[in-house]
Coordinates of C-alpha atoms and ligand atoms in Angstrom, one line a residue:
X1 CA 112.6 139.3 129.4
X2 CA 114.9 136.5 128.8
X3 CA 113.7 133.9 126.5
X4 CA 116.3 131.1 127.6
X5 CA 114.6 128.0 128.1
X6 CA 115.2 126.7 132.1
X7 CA 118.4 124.4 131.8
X8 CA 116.1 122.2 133.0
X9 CA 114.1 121.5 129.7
X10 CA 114.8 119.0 127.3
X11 CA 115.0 119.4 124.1
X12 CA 114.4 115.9 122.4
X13 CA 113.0 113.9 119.3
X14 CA 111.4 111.4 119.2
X15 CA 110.2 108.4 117.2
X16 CA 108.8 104.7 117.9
X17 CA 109.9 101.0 117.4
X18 CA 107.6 99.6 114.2
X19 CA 108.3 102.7 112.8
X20 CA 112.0 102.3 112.6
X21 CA 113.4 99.7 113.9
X22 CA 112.8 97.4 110.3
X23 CA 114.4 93.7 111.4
X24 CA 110.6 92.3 112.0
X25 CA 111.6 88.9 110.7
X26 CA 114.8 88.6 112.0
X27 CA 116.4 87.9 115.9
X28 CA 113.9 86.0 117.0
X29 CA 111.3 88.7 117.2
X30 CA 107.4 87.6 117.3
X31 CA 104.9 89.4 115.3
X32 CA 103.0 92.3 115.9
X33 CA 99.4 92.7 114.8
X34 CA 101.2 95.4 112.9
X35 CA 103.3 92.8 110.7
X36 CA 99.6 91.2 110.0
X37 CA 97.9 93.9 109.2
X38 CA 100.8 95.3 106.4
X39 CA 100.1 91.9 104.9
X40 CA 96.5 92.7 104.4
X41 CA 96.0 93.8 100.8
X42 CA 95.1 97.7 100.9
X43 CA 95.8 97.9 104.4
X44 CA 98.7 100.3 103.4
X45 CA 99.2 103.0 101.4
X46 CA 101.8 101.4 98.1
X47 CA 101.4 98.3 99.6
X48 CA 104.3 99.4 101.8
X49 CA 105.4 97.3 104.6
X50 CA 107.8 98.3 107.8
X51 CA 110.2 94.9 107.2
X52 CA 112.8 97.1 107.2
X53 CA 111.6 101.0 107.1
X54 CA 114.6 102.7 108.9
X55 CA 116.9 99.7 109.0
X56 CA 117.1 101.2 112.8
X57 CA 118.0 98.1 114.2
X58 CA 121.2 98.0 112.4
X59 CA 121.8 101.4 112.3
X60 CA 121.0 102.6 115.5
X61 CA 124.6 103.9 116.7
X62 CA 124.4 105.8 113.7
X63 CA 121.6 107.1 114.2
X64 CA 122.5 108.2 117.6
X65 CA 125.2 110.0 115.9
X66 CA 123.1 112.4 114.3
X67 CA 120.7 112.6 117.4
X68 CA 124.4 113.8 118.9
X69 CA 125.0 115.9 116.2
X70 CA 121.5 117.9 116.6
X71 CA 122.7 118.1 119.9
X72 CA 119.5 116.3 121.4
X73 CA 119.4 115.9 125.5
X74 CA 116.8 113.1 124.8
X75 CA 115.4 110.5 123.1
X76 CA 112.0 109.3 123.4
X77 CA 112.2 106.2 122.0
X78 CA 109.5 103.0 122.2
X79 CA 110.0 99.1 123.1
X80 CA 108.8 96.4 120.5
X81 CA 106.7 94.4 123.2
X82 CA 107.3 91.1 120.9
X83 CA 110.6 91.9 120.3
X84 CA 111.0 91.2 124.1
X85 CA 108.9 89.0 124.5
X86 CA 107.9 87.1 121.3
X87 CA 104.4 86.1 122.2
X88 CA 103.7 88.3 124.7
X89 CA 104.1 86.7 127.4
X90 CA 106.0 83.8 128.8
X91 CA 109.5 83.4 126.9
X92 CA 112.0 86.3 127.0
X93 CA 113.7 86.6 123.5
X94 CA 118.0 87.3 124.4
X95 CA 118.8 89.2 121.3
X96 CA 115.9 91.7 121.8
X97 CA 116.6 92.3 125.4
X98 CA 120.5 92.5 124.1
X99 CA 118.9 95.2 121.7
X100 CA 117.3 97.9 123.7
X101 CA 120.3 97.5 126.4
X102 CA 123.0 98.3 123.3
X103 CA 120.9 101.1 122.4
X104 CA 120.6 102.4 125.7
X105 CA 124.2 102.1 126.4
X106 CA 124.8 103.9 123.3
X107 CA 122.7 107.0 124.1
X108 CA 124.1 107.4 127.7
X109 CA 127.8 107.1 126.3
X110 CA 126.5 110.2 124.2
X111 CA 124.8 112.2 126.9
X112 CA 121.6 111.4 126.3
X113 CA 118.6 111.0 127.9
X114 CA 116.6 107.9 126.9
X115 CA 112.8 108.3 127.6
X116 CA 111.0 105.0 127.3
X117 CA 107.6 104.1 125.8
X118 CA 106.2 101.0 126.7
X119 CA 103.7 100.7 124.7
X120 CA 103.4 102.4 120.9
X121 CA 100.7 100.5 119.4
X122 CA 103.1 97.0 118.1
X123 CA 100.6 94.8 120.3
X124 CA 101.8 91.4 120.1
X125 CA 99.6 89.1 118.1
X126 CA 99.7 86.0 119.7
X127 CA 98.3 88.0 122.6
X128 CA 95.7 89.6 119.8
X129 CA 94.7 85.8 119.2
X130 CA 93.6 85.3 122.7
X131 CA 91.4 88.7 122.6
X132 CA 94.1 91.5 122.4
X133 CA 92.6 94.6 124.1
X134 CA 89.1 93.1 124.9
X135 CA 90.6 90.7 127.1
X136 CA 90.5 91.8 130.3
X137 CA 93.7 90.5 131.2
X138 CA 95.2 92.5 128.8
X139 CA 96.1 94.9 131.6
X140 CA 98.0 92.0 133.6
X141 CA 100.1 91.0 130.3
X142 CA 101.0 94.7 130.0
X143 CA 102.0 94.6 133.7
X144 CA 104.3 92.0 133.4
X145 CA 105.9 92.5 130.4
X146 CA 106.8 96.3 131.9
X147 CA 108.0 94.3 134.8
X148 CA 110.1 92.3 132.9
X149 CA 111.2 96.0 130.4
X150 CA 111.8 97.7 134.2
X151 CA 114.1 94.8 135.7
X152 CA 116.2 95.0 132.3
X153 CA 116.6 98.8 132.1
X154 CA 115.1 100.7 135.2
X155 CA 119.0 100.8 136.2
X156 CA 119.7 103.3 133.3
X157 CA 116.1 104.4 132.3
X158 CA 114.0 106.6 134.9
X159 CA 111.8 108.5 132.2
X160 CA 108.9 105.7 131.5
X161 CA 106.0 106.9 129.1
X162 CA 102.8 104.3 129.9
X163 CA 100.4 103.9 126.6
X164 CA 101.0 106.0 123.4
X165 CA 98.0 107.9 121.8
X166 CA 95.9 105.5 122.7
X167 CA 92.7 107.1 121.0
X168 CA 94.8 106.7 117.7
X169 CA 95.2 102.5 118.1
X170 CA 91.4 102.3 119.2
X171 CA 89.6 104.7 117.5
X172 CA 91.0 104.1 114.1
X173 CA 92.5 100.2 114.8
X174 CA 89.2 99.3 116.6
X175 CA 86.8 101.1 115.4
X176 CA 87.3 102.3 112.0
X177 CA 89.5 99.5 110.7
X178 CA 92.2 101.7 109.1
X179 CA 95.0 100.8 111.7
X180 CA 96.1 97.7 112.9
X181 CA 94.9 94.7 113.9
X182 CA 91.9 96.5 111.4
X183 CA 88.9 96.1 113.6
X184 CA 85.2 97.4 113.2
X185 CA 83.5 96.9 116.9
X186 CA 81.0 98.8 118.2
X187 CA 81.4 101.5 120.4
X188 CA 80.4 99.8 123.9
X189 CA 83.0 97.1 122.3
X190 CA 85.7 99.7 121.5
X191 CA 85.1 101.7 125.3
X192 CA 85.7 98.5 126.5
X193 CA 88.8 97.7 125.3
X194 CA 89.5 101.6 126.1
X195 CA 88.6 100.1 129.9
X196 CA 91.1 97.5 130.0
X197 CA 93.9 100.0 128.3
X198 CA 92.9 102.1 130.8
X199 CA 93.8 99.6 133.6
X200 CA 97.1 98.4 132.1
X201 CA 98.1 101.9 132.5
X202 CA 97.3 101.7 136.3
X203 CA 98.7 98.2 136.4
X204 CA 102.0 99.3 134.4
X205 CA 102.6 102.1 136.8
X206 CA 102.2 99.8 139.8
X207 CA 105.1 97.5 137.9
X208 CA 107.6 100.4 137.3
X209 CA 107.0 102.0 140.9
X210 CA 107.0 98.1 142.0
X211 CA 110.9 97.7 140.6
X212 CA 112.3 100.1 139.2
X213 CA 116.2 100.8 140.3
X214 CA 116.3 104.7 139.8
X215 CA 113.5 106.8 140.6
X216 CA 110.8 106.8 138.2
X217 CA 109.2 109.4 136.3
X218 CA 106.2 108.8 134.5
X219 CA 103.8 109.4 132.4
X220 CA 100.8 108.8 129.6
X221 CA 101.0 109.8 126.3
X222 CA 97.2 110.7 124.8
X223 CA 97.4 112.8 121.8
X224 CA 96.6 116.5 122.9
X225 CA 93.2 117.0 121.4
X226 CA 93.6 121.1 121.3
X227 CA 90.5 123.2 120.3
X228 CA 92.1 126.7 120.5
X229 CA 89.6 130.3 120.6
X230 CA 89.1 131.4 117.8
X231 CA 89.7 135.6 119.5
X232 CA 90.7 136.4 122.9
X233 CA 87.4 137.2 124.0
X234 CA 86.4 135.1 127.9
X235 CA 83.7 133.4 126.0
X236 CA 85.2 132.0 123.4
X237 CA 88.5 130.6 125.6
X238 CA 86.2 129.3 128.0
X239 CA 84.3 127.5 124.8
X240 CA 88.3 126.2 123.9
X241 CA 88.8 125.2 127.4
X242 CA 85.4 123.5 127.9
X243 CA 85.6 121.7 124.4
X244 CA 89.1 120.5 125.1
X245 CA 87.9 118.8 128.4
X246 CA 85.0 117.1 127.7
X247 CA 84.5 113.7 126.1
X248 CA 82.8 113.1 122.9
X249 CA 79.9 111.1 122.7
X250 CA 80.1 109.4 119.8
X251 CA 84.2 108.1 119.2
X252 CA 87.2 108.0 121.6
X253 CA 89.3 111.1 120.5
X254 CA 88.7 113.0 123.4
X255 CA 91.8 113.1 126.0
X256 CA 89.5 113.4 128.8
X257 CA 88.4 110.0 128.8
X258 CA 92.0 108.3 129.4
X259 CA 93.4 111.6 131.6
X260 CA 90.3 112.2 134.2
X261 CA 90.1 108.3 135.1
X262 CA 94.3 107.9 135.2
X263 CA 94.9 111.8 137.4
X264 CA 91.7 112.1 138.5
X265 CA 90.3 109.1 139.6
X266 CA 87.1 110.0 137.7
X267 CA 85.1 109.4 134.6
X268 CA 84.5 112.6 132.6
X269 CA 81.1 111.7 132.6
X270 CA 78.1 109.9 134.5
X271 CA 76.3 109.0 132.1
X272 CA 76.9 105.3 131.6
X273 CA 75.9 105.1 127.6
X274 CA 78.7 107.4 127.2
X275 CA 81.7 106.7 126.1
X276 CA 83.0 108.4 129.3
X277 CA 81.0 107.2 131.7
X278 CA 80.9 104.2 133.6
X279 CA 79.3 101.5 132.4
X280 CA 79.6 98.9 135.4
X281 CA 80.2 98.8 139.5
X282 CA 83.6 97.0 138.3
X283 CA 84.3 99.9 136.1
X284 CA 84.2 102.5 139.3
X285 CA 86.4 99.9 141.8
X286 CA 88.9 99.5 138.7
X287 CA 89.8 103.3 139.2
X288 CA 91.5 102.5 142.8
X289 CA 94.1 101.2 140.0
X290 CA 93.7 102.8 136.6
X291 CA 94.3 106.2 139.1
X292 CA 98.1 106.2 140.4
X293 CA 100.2 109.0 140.7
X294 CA 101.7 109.9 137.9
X295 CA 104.9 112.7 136.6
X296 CA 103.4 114.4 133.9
X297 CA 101.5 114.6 130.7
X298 CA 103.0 113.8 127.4
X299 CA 100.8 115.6 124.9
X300 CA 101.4 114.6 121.1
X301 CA 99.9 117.9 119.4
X302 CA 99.5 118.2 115.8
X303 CA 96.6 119.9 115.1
X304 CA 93.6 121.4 116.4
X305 CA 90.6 123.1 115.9
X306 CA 89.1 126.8 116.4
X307 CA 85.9 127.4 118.1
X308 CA 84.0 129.9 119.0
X309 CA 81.2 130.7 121.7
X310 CA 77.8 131.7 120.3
X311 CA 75.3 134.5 121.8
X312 CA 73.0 131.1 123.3
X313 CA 76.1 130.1 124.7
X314 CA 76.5 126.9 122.0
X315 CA 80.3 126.6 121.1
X316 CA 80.4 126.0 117.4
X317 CA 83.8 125.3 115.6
X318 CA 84.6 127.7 113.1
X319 CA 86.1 126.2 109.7
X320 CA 90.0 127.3 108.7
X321 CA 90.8 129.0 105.6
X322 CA 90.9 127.0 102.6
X323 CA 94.1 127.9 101.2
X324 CA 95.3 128.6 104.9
X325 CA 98.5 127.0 105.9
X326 CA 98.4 123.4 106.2
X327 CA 101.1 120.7 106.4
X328 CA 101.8 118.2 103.5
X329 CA 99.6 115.6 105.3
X330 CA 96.1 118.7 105.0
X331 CA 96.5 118.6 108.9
X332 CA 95.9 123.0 109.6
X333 CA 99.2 124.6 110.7
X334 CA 97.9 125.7 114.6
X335 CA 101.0 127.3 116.6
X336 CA 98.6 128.6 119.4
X337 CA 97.9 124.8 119.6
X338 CA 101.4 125.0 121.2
X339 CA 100.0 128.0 124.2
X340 CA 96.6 126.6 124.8
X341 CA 97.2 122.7 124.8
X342 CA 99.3 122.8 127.7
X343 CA 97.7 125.6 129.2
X344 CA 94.2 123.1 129.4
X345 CA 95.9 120.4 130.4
X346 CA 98.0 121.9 133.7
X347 CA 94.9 124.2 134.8
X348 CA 92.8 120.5 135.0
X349 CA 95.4 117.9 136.1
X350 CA 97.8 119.9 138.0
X351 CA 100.8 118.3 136.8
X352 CA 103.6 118.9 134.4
X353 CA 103.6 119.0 131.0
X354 CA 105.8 117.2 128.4
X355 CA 105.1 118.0 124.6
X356 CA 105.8 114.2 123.7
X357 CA 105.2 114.8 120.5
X358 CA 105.2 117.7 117.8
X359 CA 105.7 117.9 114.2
X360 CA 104.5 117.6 110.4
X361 CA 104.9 115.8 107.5
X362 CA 106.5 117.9 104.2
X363 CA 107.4 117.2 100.8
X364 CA 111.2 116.4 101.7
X365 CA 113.5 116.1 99.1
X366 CA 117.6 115.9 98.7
X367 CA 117.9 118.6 96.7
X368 CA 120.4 119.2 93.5
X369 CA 123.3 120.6 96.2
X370 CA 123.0 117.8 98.4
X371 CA 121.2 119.0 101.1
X372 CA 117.5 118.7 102.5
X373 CA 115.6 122.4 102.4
X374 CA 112.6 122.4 104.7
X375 CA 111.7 126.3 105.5
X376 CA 108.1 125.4 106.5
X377 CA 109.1 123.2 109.0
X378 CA 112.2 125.6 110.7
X379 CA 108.8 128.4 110.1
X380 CA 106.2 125.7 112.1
X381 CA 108.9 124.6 114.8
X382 CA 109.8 128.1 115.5
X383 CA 106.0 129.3 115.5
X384 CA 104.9 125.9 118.0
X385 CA 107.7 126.8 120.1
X386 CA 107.1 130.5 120.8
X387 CA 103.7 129.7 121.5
X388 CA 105.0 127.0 123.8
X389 CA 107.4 129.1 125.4
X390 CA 104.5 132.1 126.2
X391 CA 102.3 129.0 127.9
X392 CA 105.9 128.6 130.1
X393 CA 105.9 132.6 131.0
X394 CA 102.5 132.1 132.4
X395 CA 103.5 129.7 134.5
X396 CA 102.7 126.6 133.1
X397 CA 105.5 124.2 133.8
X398 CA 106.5 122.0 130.7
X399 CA 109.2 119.8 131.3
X400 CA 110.4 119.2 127.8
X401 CA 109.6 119.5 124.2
X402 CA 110.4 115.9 121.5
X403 CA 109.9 116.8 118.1
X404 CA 108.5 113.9 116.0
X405 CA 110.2 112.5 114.6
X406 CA 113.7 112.1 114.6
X407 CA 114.0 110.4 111.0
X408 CA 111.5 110.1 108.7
X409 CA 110.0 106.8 109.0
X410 CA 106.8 104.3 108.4
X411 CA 103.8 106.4 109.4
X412 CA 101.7 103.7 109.7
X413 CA 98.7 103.0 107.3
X414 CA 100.3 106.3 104.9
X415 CA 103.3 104.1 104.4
X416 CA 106.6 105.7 103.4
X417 CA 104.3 108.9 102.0
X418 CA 104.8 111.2 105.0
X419 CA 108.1 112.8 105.9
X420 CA 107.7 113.7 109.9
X421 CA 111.9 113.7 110.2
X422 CA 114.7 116.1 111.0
X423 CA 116.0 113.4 109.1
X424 CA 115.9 112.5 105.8
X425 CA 116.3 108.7 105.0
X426 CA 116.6 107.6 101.2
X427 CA 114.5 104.4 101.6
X428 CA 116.0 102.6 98.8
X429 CA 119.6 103.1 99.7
X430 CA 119.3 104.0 104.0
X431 CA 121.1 107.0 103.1
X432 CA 120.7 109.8 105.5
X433 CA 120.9 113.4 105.3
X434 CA 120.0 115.8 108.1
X435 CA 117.7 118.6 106.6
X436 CA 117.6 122.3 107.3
X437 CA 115.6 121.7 110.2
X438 CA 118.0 119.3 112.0
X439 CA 120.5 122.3 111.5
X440 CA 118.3 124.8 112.7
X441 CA 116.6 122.8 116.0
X442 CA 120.8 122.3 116.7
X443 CA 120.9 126.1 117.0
X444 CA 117.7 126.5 119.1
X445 CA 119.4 123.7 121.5
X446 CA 122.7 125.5 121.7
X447 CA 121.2 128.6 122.8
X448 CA 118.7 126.9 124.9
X449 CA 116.1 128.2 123.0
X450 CA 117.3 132.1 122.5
X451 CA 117.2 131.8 119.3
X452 CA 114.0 131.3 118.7
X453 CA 113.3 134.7 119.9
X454 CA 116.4 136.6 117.9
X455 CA 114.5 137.8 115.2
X456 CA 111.6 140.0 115.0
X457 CA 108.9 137.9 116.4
X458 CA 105.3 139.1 115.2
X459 CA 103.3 138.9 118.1
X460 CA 100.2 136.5 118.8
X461 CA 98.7 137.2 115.5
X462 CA 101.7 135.4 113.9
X463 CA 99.5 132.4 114.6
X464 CA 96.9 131.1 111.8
X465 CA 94.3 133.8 110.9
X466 CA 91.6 132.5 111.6
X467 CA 88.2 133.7 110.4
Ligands
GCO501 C1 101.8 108.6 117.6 C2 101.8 109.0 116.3 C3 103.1 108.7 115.5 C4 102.8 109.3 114.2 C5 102.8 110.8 114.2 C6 102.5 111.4 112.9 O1 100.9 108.0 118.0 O2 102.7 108.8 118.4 O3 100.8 108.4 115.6 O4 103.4 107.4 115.6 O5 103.8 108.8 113.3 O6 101.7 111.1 115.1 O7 101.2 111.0 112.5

């Protein structure tokens, strides 16, 4: 069979605007609740801060010089809401609008496609001040500032991605405390706020479809929470596939309870004390807007989990090696992740896939011949993207693949201690040097992904061993 990717696909990376972009104090950009929170003492890893991290905003055509270089047909980049709009709402800040439309510019002189995130957890915090995520109008702020992000771009941008991850900003900045703005509410507090995110999805889609100059495609970003079977027996994938799909009682990881209410037009449950259930007659007529029609999935997979169906029918997770292969981060190297994810995801929704997100951290260094050797990661990108590529033969359509991330960057409350990049950036000096990887993924794109199947591929086994 031929292994060529459709010329369809894109091959991207991608990487988001507080990560990189550094200049936080400077053109006139407001704060996020991101800037507050790196002030907090211990909030971050070294006491690290993102002031500068990438010095992106400087360096961008740079930057996209090397996304040229890989040979990358997009871009998934993210929009500073305050850099557009300094406190949320109201006055529109010139040199940040003058930003993004340089940067865009600069990736379509290139040939590349830029694929916009509206929203990647830099919530503005004068917004925060009057109740951030637990004020209902929440959804209407996000609304108009994508109204104002469509009428600036929508006549070079058509790829739109709606909320990023956001179990990631409620669980852990809502809930646990360990992400920005560093809150501890309660779960009927948290599912709340979960609510209104919910409906600023619905209400940002409206604005995009409302304005936009090219056709839009769009899409929601959750982060693929993948159990995979632990064998190939019917019991245990249909213990994967149910465990994947439901929602968890206790916290907000599961996909379910953002994808069912925005595709479906359903809660994933009925129970009202859950956190996927109802909890009000408001809640139910809110889904005539939370549900619009939508382009695809973006699913950020990094790891997963193995379970397994027991004799009574109980699906119990079953542990990975210790010693196993994990990535510098602990998170359990999962290529199948890569095969079932999107496998769960089209069989349920019925729409196509993107993998929005994909990647690990590593131990990165410039090494004493000048370059950046990263053999796990070529041995994990290659693994992901068989398994992603045997999902495809079965017929599940995926429109694109962006690695995360393009440069190594500030990952979040970790600091500068995580290396996610093709990229290596020398944070003292913004020196960067493109690692093995960034070599390697340039091949794969050439070929449109015929490389990947050039040498002697071990079949599925060549996933974890699990068990
Ligand atoms: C996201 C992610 C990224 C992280 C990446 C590695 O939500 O999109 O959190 O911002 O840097 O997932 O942890």
């Amino acid at each position: 069979m031929n292994k060529r990717f459709p010329n369809s696909f894109k091959w991207g990376a991608a990487a988001s605007a507080y990560q990189i972009e550094g200049a936080a104090d400077t053109d006139s950009r407001g704060l996020s609740v991101w800037d507050t929170f790196c002030n907090v003492e211990g909030a971050i890893k070294n006491g690290d801060t993102a002031r500068v991290s990438c010095d992106h905003c400087r360096l961008y055509q740079d930057d996209i010089r090397l996304m040229s270089e890989i040979g990358l047909d997009a871009y998934r980049l993210s929009i500073s809401w305050p850099r557009i709009l300094p406190d949320g709402k109201g006055r529109l800040n010139a040199k940040g609008v003058a930003f993004y439309d340089e940067l865009i510019d600069f990736l379509l002189a290139v040939g590349i496609e830029p694929w916009v995130t509206l929203f990647h957890w830099d919530f503005p915090e004068t917004l925060y001040r009057q109740g951030g995520w637990l004020n209902r109008d929440s959804a209407k702020w996000f609304a108009d500032y994508v109204a104002v992000v469509v009428e600036n771009y929508s006549d070079r941008v058509s790829h739109w991605v709606t909320i990023n991850e956001p179990q990631c900003f409620l669980q852990l900045g809502h809930r646990e405390g360990i992400h920005a703005p560093g809150l501890r509410l309660t779960l009927p507090d948290v599912t709340e706020a979960a609510h209104n995110v919910l409906l600023a999805h619905g209400e940002g889609v409206r604005s995009i479809r409302a304005s936009s100059v090219l056709d839009p495609i769009i899409g929601i970003a959750p982060v693929g929470d993948v159990k995979v079977p632990f064998s190939h027996k019917p019991e245990d994938v249909e213990a994967a596939r149910s465990a994947s799909m439901s929602p968890s009682n206790e916290t907000l990881w599961s996909s379910i309870w953002f994808c069912d209410p925005a595709l479906l037009g359903t809660y994933p449950s009925e129970d009202p004390e859950s956190p996927g259930g109802p909890c009000s007659q408001q809640w139910i007529d809110d889904l005539d807007i939370i549900h619009q029609p939508i382009d695809f999935i973006g699913l950020n997979i990094y790891s997963a989990s193995s379970v397994r169906s027991l004799p009574d029918g109980q699906v119990v997770e079953v542990p990975f090696p210790v010693g196993g292969p994990r990535t510098a981060f602990g998170w359990p190297v999962v290529p199948e992740a890569l095969y079932w994810g999107p496998k769960f995801f089209h069989e349920r929704f019925g729409v196509p896939i993107v993998v929005a997100e994909n990647g690990m951290s590593n131990t990165d260094w410039v090494a004493s011949d000048g370059a950046v050797h990263d053999p796990q990661r070529i041995d994990f990108l290659g693994r992901y993207l068989r398994a992603l590529r045997r999902a495809m033969d079965e017929g599940v359509s995926v429109l694109g693949y962006f690695h995360w991330s393009l440069l190594d960057n500030f990952e979040w409350a970790e600091g500068y201690s995580q290396r996610f990049g093709l990229v290596h950036v020398d944070f003292e000096t913004q020196q960067r040097t493109l690692k093995d990887s960034a070599y390697w993924y340039r091949d794969v794109i050439r070929s449109r992904g015929s490389t990947l199947f050039g040498q002697a591929a071990t079949p599925l086994a060549e996933s974890v061993k699990i068990g």
